[in-house]
XYZ file of C-alpha atoms in Angstrom:
411
model
C 32.943 3.362 -28.349
C 33.012 3.132 -23.961
C 29.695 1.969 -22.370
C 27.833 4.163 -20.371
C 28.381 4.161 -16.563
C 24.942 3.967 -14.790
C 24.808 4.176 -10.662
C 21.678 2.918 -9.292
C 20.861 3.824 -5.796
C 18.968 1.498 -4.075
C 18.656 -2.385 -4.171
C 14.732 -3.023 -3.928
C 12.809 -4.339 -6.429
C 12.756 -0.813 -8.708
C 16.138 -0.776 -8.583
C 17.215 -3.963 -9.163
C 14.867 -4.103 -12.195
C 16.514 -0.509 -13.635
C 19.840 -2.192 -12.862
C 19.459 -5.370 -14.985
C 17.223 -3.284 -17.453
C 20.487 -0.553 -18.010
C 22.538 -3.725 -18.286
C 20.872 -5.178 -20.723
C 20.938 -1.958 -22.896
C 24.702 -1.891 -22.373
C 25.566 0.199 -19.373
C 28.487 -0.771 -16.589
C 25.741 -0.831 -13.853
C 26.488 -0.531 -10.039
C 23.948 -0.867 -7.307
C 24.541 1.323 -4.018
C 22.406 -0.797 -0.965
C 22.235 0.566 2.224
C 21.210 -2.772 3.996
C 23.725 -5.670 4.091
C 21.454 -7.584 1.335
C 19.467 -6.279 -1.500
C 15.819 -6.721 -1.468
C 14.858 -6.883 1.858
C 11.435 -5.295 1.361
C 10.543 -7.772 -1.430
C 11.045 -10.631 0.970
C 8.270 -8.968 3.150
C 5.823 -8.738 0.580
C 2.756 -10.898 0.159
C 3.146 -12.336 3.372
C 6.551 -13.614 2.337
C 5.049 -15.400 -0.686
C 5.510 -12.273 -2.579
C 2.250 -11.066 -4.451
C 4.591 -9.366 -7.394
C 1.451 -8.093 -10.018
C -2.091 -8.015 -10.762
C -3.344 -8.784 -14.311
C -5.930 -6.198 -13.852
C -3.205 -3.666 -13.604
C -3.947 -0.034 -14.955
C -4.398 3.579 -13.899
C -7.251 3.201 -11.850
C -5.354 1.244 -9.279
C -2.952 4.113 -8.613
C -3.142 7.351 -6.373
C -0.911 10.469 -6.533
C -1.508 14.115 -8.160
C -1.322 12.503 -11.244
C -2.098 9.204 -11.153
C -1.732 9.083 -15.418
C 1.375 9.523 -15.098
C 1.769 5.486 -14.671
C -0.123 4.818 -17.783
C 2.597 5.039 -20.152
C 5.349 3.442 -18.081
C 2.745 0.276 -17.940
C 1.982 0.124 -21.420
C 6.074 -0.146 -22.195
C 6.874 -2.615 -19.585
C 2.947 -4.431 -19.239
C 2.106 -7.031 -16.847
C 2.757 -9.728 -19.740
C 5.940 -8.403 -20.167
C 6.707 -8.490 -16.333
C 5.570 -12.012 -16.176
C 7.647 -12.889 -19.311
C 10.842 -11.459 -17.915
C 10.594 -12.989 -14.571
C 9.330 -16.447 -16.587
C 12.651 -16.300 -18.562
C 14.675 -15.919 -15.136
C 13.103 -18.889 -13.523
C 9.965 -17.974 -11.574
C 6.718 -19.461 -12.796
C 3.396 -17.983 -12.198
C -0.018 -18.270 -10.732
C -3.297 -16.023 -10.928
C -5.053 -16.074 -7.910
C -8.446 -14.036 -6.423
C -8.568 -10.682 -7.615
C -6.465 -10.928 -10.020
C -3.126 -11.169 -7.400
C 0.098 -12.969 -9.102
C 1.969 -14.877 -7.055
C 5.018 -17.337 -7.768
C 4.231 -21.070 -7.734
C 7.237 -21.578 -4.999
C 4.869 -19.296 -3.159
C 8.088 -17.771 -1.701
C 9.295 -14.411 -1.830
C 12.906 -15.714 -1.399
C 12.605 -17.024 -4.923
C 12.960 -13.493 -6.279
C 15.787 -12.825 -4.148
C 17.570 -16.227 -5.519
C 16.936 -14.834 -9.382
C 18.073 -11.900 -9.077
C 21.069 -12.367 -7.188
C 21.956 -14.927 -10.181
C 21.036 -13.006 -12.476
C 23.225 -9.750 -11.337
C 26.059 -12.174 -10.851
C 25.745 -13.442 -14.249
C 25.835 -10.253 -15.693
C 28.375 -8.668 -13.624
C 26.498 -6.146 -12.046
C 28.658 -4.710 -9.293
C 26.465 -4.599 -5.824
C 27.681 -2.899 -3.299
C 25.650 -3.378 0.289
C 26.121 -1.384 3.386
C 26.671 1.955 1.081
C 24.618 4.312 2.446
C 24.209 7.541 -0.127
C 24.633 10.989 1.524
C 24.432 13.196 -1.453
C 24.305 13.540 -5.335
C 25.764 16.311 -7.067
C 26.465 16.955 -11.108
C 29.866 18.198 -12.280
C 30.724 18.447 -16.069
C 28.103 15.667 -17.410
C 29.622 13.411 -14.627
C 27.390 12.821 -10.910
C 29.282 12.674 -8.086
C 27.524 10.308 -5.416
C 29.006 10.471 -2.220
C 28.447 7.864 0.408
C 29.603 6.960 4.129
C 32.894 4.804 2.611
C 33.521 7.199 -0.070
C 32.947 8.517 -3.784
C 31.499 7.354 -7.141
C 31.167 9.310 -10.137
C 28.905 7.663 -12.604
C 27.263 9.287 -16.048
C 23.879 8.309 -15.378
C 22.007 8.248 -11.735
C 19.003 6.161 -10.917
C 17.505 7.080 -7.770
C 15.353 4.049 -6.423
C 15.377 4.345 -2.566
C 11.668 3.560 -1.964
C 10.014 5.830 0.523
C 9.475 6.246 4.182
C 7.244 2.898 4.421
C 8.818 -0.040 6.635
C 11.741 1.770 7.476
C 13.077 -1.210 8.847
C 13.808 -2.469 4.964
C 15.963 0.458 4.649
C 13.639 2.946 3.545
C 13.592 6.629 6.156
C 13.304 8.955 3.143
C 16.615 9.359 2.505
C 15.861 9.313 -1.153
C 13.695 12.810 -1.011
C 16.758 14.790 0.328
C 19.040 13.749 -2.473
C 15.790 14.545 -4.765
C 15.493 17.834 -2.619
C 19.141 18.821 -2.901
C 18.980 18.133 -6.628
C 16.150 20.750 -6.837
C 12.995 18.559 -6.736
C 9.975 19.278 -5.336
C 8.749 16.584 -2.949
C 4.648 16.414 -2.629
C 3.956 15.573 1.112
C 4.474 12.350 2.408
C 2.603 10.124 4.440
C 1.611 6.302 5.337
C -0.862 4.032 2.809
C -1.740 0.833 2.919
C -1.586 1.347 6.774
C -4.273 0.501 9.772
C -6.382 2.589 11.197
C -6.847 4.192 14.435
C -10.246 4.849 16.044
C -11.634 6.783 19.053
C -13.448 4.983 21.621
C -12.429 3.182 24.778
C -14.048 -0.153 24.096
C -11.286 -1.492 20.983
C -9.546 -3.338 23.615
C -12.180 -5.351 24.668
C -12.685 -6.191 20.919
C -8.579 -6.632 19.893
C -8.618 -9.623 17.716
C -12.331 -9.684 16.524
C -12.252 -10.285 13.037
C -15.616 -9.905 10.883
C -16.476 -10.301 7.025
C -17.917 -7.000 6.680
C -17.639 -3.147 4.661
C -15.647 -0.436 5.487
C -15.951 3.189 4.206
C -14.199 6.389 4.729
C -16.577 9.309 5.352
C -16.306 12.776 5.537
C -18.692 15.537 5.816
C -21.635 12.533 5.406
C -20.467 11.674 2.154
C -18.843 8.099 1.572
C -15.412 8.688 -0.472
C -14.037 5.216 -0.837
C -15.210 1.517 0.168
C -13.831 -1.910 0.484
C -15.124 -5.015 2.029
C -13.665 -7.828 3.099
C -11.737 -9.333 6.765
C -12.283 -6.419 8.944
C -9.934 -6.859 12.108
C -10.027 -4.932 15.207
C -7.504 -3.886 17.129
C -6.761 -1.992 20.378
C -5.827 0.723 18.393
C -9.059 0.728 15.831
C -9.101 -1.696 12.571
C -6.827 -3.452 10.279
C -7.364 -6.086 7.500
C -7.220 -6.152 3.630
C -10.386 -3.609 3.471
C -8.651 -1.266 6.140
C -5.444 -1.139 4.073
C -6.848 -0.350 0.808
C -9.278 2.440 2.291
C -6.367 4.142 4.710
C -4.815 6.466 1.650
C -8.222 8.823 1.930
C -8.266 9.010 5.318
C -4.471 9.832 5.648
C -4.939 12.280 2.946
C -7.973 13.951 4.586
C -6.617 14.031 7.871
C -3.083 15.587 6.572
C -5.703 18.669 5.334
C -7.142 18.663 8.990
C -10.351 17.490 8.010
C -12.663 15.374 10.004
C -13.182 12.246 9.390
C -15.056 8.704 9.767
C -14.882 5.372 9.387
C -18.425 3.535 8.315
C -18.386 -0.104 9.606
C -20.915 -2.392 8.236
C -21.166 -5.282 10.389
C -23.811 -7.110 8.672
C -23.717 -6.475 5.144
C -27.046 -6.810 3.776
C -29.955 -3.979 3.672
C -31.089 -1.752 6.148
C -34.697 -3.392 6.073
C -33.586 -7.279 6.133
C -31.385 -6.477 9.199
C -34.280 -4.508 10.584
C -36.582 -7.887 9.837
C -33.838 -10.299 11.699
C -33.786 -8.204 14.441
C -37.477 -7.517 15.113
C -37.973 -11.597 14.604
C -35.150 -12.679 16.689
C -36.399 -10.221 19.214
C -40.264 -10.847 18.796
C -39.073 -14.846 19.562
C -37.215 -14.094 23.027
C -38.730 -11.502 24.630
C -37.831 -13.189 28.382
C -34.240 -13.302 26.890
C -31.520 -10.805 28.096
C -30.587 -8.503 25.140
C -26.977 -9.210 25.020
C -27.912 -13.114 24.745
C -30.247 -12.514 21.998
C -28.197 -11.529 19.513
C -25.731 -14.802 20.107
C -25.501 -16.931 16.785
C -25.864 -13.446 14.620
C -22.835 -11.657 15.507
C -19.670 -12.119 17.308
C -19.853 -12.639 20.887
C -17.294 -10.208 21.582
C -18.766 -7.169 19.463
C -22.306 -7.673 21.203
C -21.795 -5.383 24.841
C -19.815 -2.817 22.549
C -22.338 -2.634 20.055
C -25.108 -2.521 22.905
C -23.156 0.325 24.592
C -22.753 2.512 21.493
C -26.453 1.804 20.557
C -26.870 3.448 24.219
C -27.781 0.491 26.385
C -26.166 0.475 29.627
C -27.802 -2.141 31.169
C -26.808 -5.035 28.625
C -28.723 -7.678 30.336
C -32.358 -6.381 30.355
C -34.920 -8.266 29.054
C -35.685 -7.877 24.930
C -39.294 -6.756 25.954
C -38.116 -3.631 28.016
C -36.222 -2.589 25.172
C -37.951 1.240 23.345
C -38.229 1.388 19.485
C -35.528 4.094 20.372
C -32.708 1.343 21.592
C -34.177 -1.224 18.809
C -33.820 1.207 15.790
C -30.208 2.064 17.640
C -29.344 -1.653 17.674
C -29.949 -1.624 13.334
C -28.510 1.356 12.739
C -24.931 0.256 14.363
C -25.335 -2.689 12.679
C -25.274 -1.274 9.343
C -23.947 2.241 9.910
C -21.445 1.895 12.834
C -19.403 5.470 12.293
C -16.733 6.269 14.510
C -14.482 9.140 14.246
C -10.433 8.524 12.810
C -7.677 10.012 15.084
C -5.262 9.300 12.751
C -3.364 5.903 11.175
C -0.381 3.881 12.276
C 2.583 5.253 11.188
C 5.528 4.444 9.223
C 6.577 1.327 10.799
C 3.214 -0.055 9.830
C 2.699 1.243 6.536
C 3.246 -0.759 3.335
C 3.789 1.907 0.935
C 4.151 5.649 0.898
C 1.798 8.567 -0.555
C 3.605 11.454 -2.001
C 6.952 11.841 -3.214
C 8.941 13.377 -5.875
C 6.615 15.500 -8.216
C 5.464 13.690 -11.395
C 5.679 17.424 -13.375
C 9.035 17.019 -13.148
C 9.930 13.722 -14.696
C 9.204 13.001 -17.875
C 6.768 10.058 -18.063
C 8.167 8.134 -20.839
C 11.685 7.882 -19.983
C 11.230 8.374 -15.764
C 14.494 11.118 -16.304
C 14.543 14.405 -14.552
C 13.216 17.200 -16.321
C 15.506 19.313 -14.005
C 19.085 17.390 -14.570
C 19.830 15.797 -17.669
C 20.863 12.010 -16.945
C 19.170 11.841 -13.535
C 16.658 9.081 -13.372
C 13.286 8.108 -10.717
C 12.180 4.188 -10.055
C 9.430 3.067 -7.965
C 8.001 4.267 -4.585
C 9.859 7.665 -4.661
C 7.857 9.228 -7.226
C 4.870 10.473 -5.864
C 2.689 7.458 -7.524
C 1.290 4.577 -4.947
C -0.805 1.792 -5.425
C -3.497 -0.065 -3.661
C -3.148 -3.577 -2.295
C -2.605 -6.430 -4.865
C 0.484 -6.378 -6.719
C -0.253 -2.915 -7.941
C 2.850 -1.233 -6.534
C 5.375 -3.799 -7.231
C 4.071 -3.475 -10.919
C 4.869 0.260 -10.823
C 8.302 -0.888 -9.531
C 9.093 -3.164 -12.503
C 7.631 -0.897 -15.132
C 9.252 2.133 -14.028
C 12.200 0.524 -12.684
C 12.654 -1.199 -16.329
C 12.165 2.299 -18.015
C 14.662 3.917 -15.972
C 17.134 1.607 -16.630
C 16.583 1.289 -20.649
C 16.434 5.081 -20.936
C 19.668 5.891 -18.859
C 21.696 4.150 -21.264
C 19.883 5.801 -24.794
C 22.110 8.494 -26.184
C 20.102 11.835 -26.667
C 17.573 13.364 -24.583
């Protein structure tokens, strides 16, 4: 009996997993990768250390029009399955803070090394520098057009990634392929990305880092928040908590809504901050107001915070501050609100929000409900995870299931 012939479009995390999974299930597999080599984006993850999963991965860490869509994939190829899969390939793991899982080698390149070995051992055909320009179906066979020529396949898995980090080859081309095959694309926008803010003072505080809390505010309501190192930049803010909450900002901005960020510089109850400020000020009535804040907050932040509190003369003595000005300082330290003017664009984003509509994909198999024999895996689907290994877990789970089911006979 001749084996099924599967072509995987895209040699990233989901594509490589799909290829290995399909081959294990008995298919002849070819990966078409547009870059000179596979796995380019894997090398960039986790600051080059590759945070490849998270022990807490469940539906609560995912977004999209229907986040529940991930639950079947995550239960069919679990975090434990992922860790075991990579252990078999040679990757020993360690669990770090917040459930993040890394290779013991601390090198993302370890994944590429073991993947290349496995693909080679299995005789999986990897064709690099091969950009797919179209996919069509004729008489139960898929015709895949590339810039160099055409291929035919029984089954096709589209795992091209999204539009984030275009330097790794993801330019949104997969959406065009999916659209041409009749699929609807849920509007895409950058996620896990830096936030750009209104204000002329950011150049003065670029490079300042604080441990604080950031929240997305719309119509005076806090919608999402996260705590950690917040880094000020000449355009606005960056750092892990900013990336985590950026998706909500992007979503609201896409809908034309007015959005603010709230930064809590001194992360403690309002009354505690008030008592600290009052004590400091009453102990140093003769000091200039800017100098009186040294030792409490980052020195470079002081002039900007005083400016935001409406104090033009930052050299005036504490004794000359009005009650209102003191109150303004406390408010800025505990509830600093700045209007969001946008997020950084695709080159800065770690992941794409939006993608192929999950209503048109069978959640048990990752097969298209519109085109039999067509499968999707990874970031191209309208699913995106939080920072911390969740997006790679989605790539492994969806890739594994797509690959396995691309070989099974029947629906």
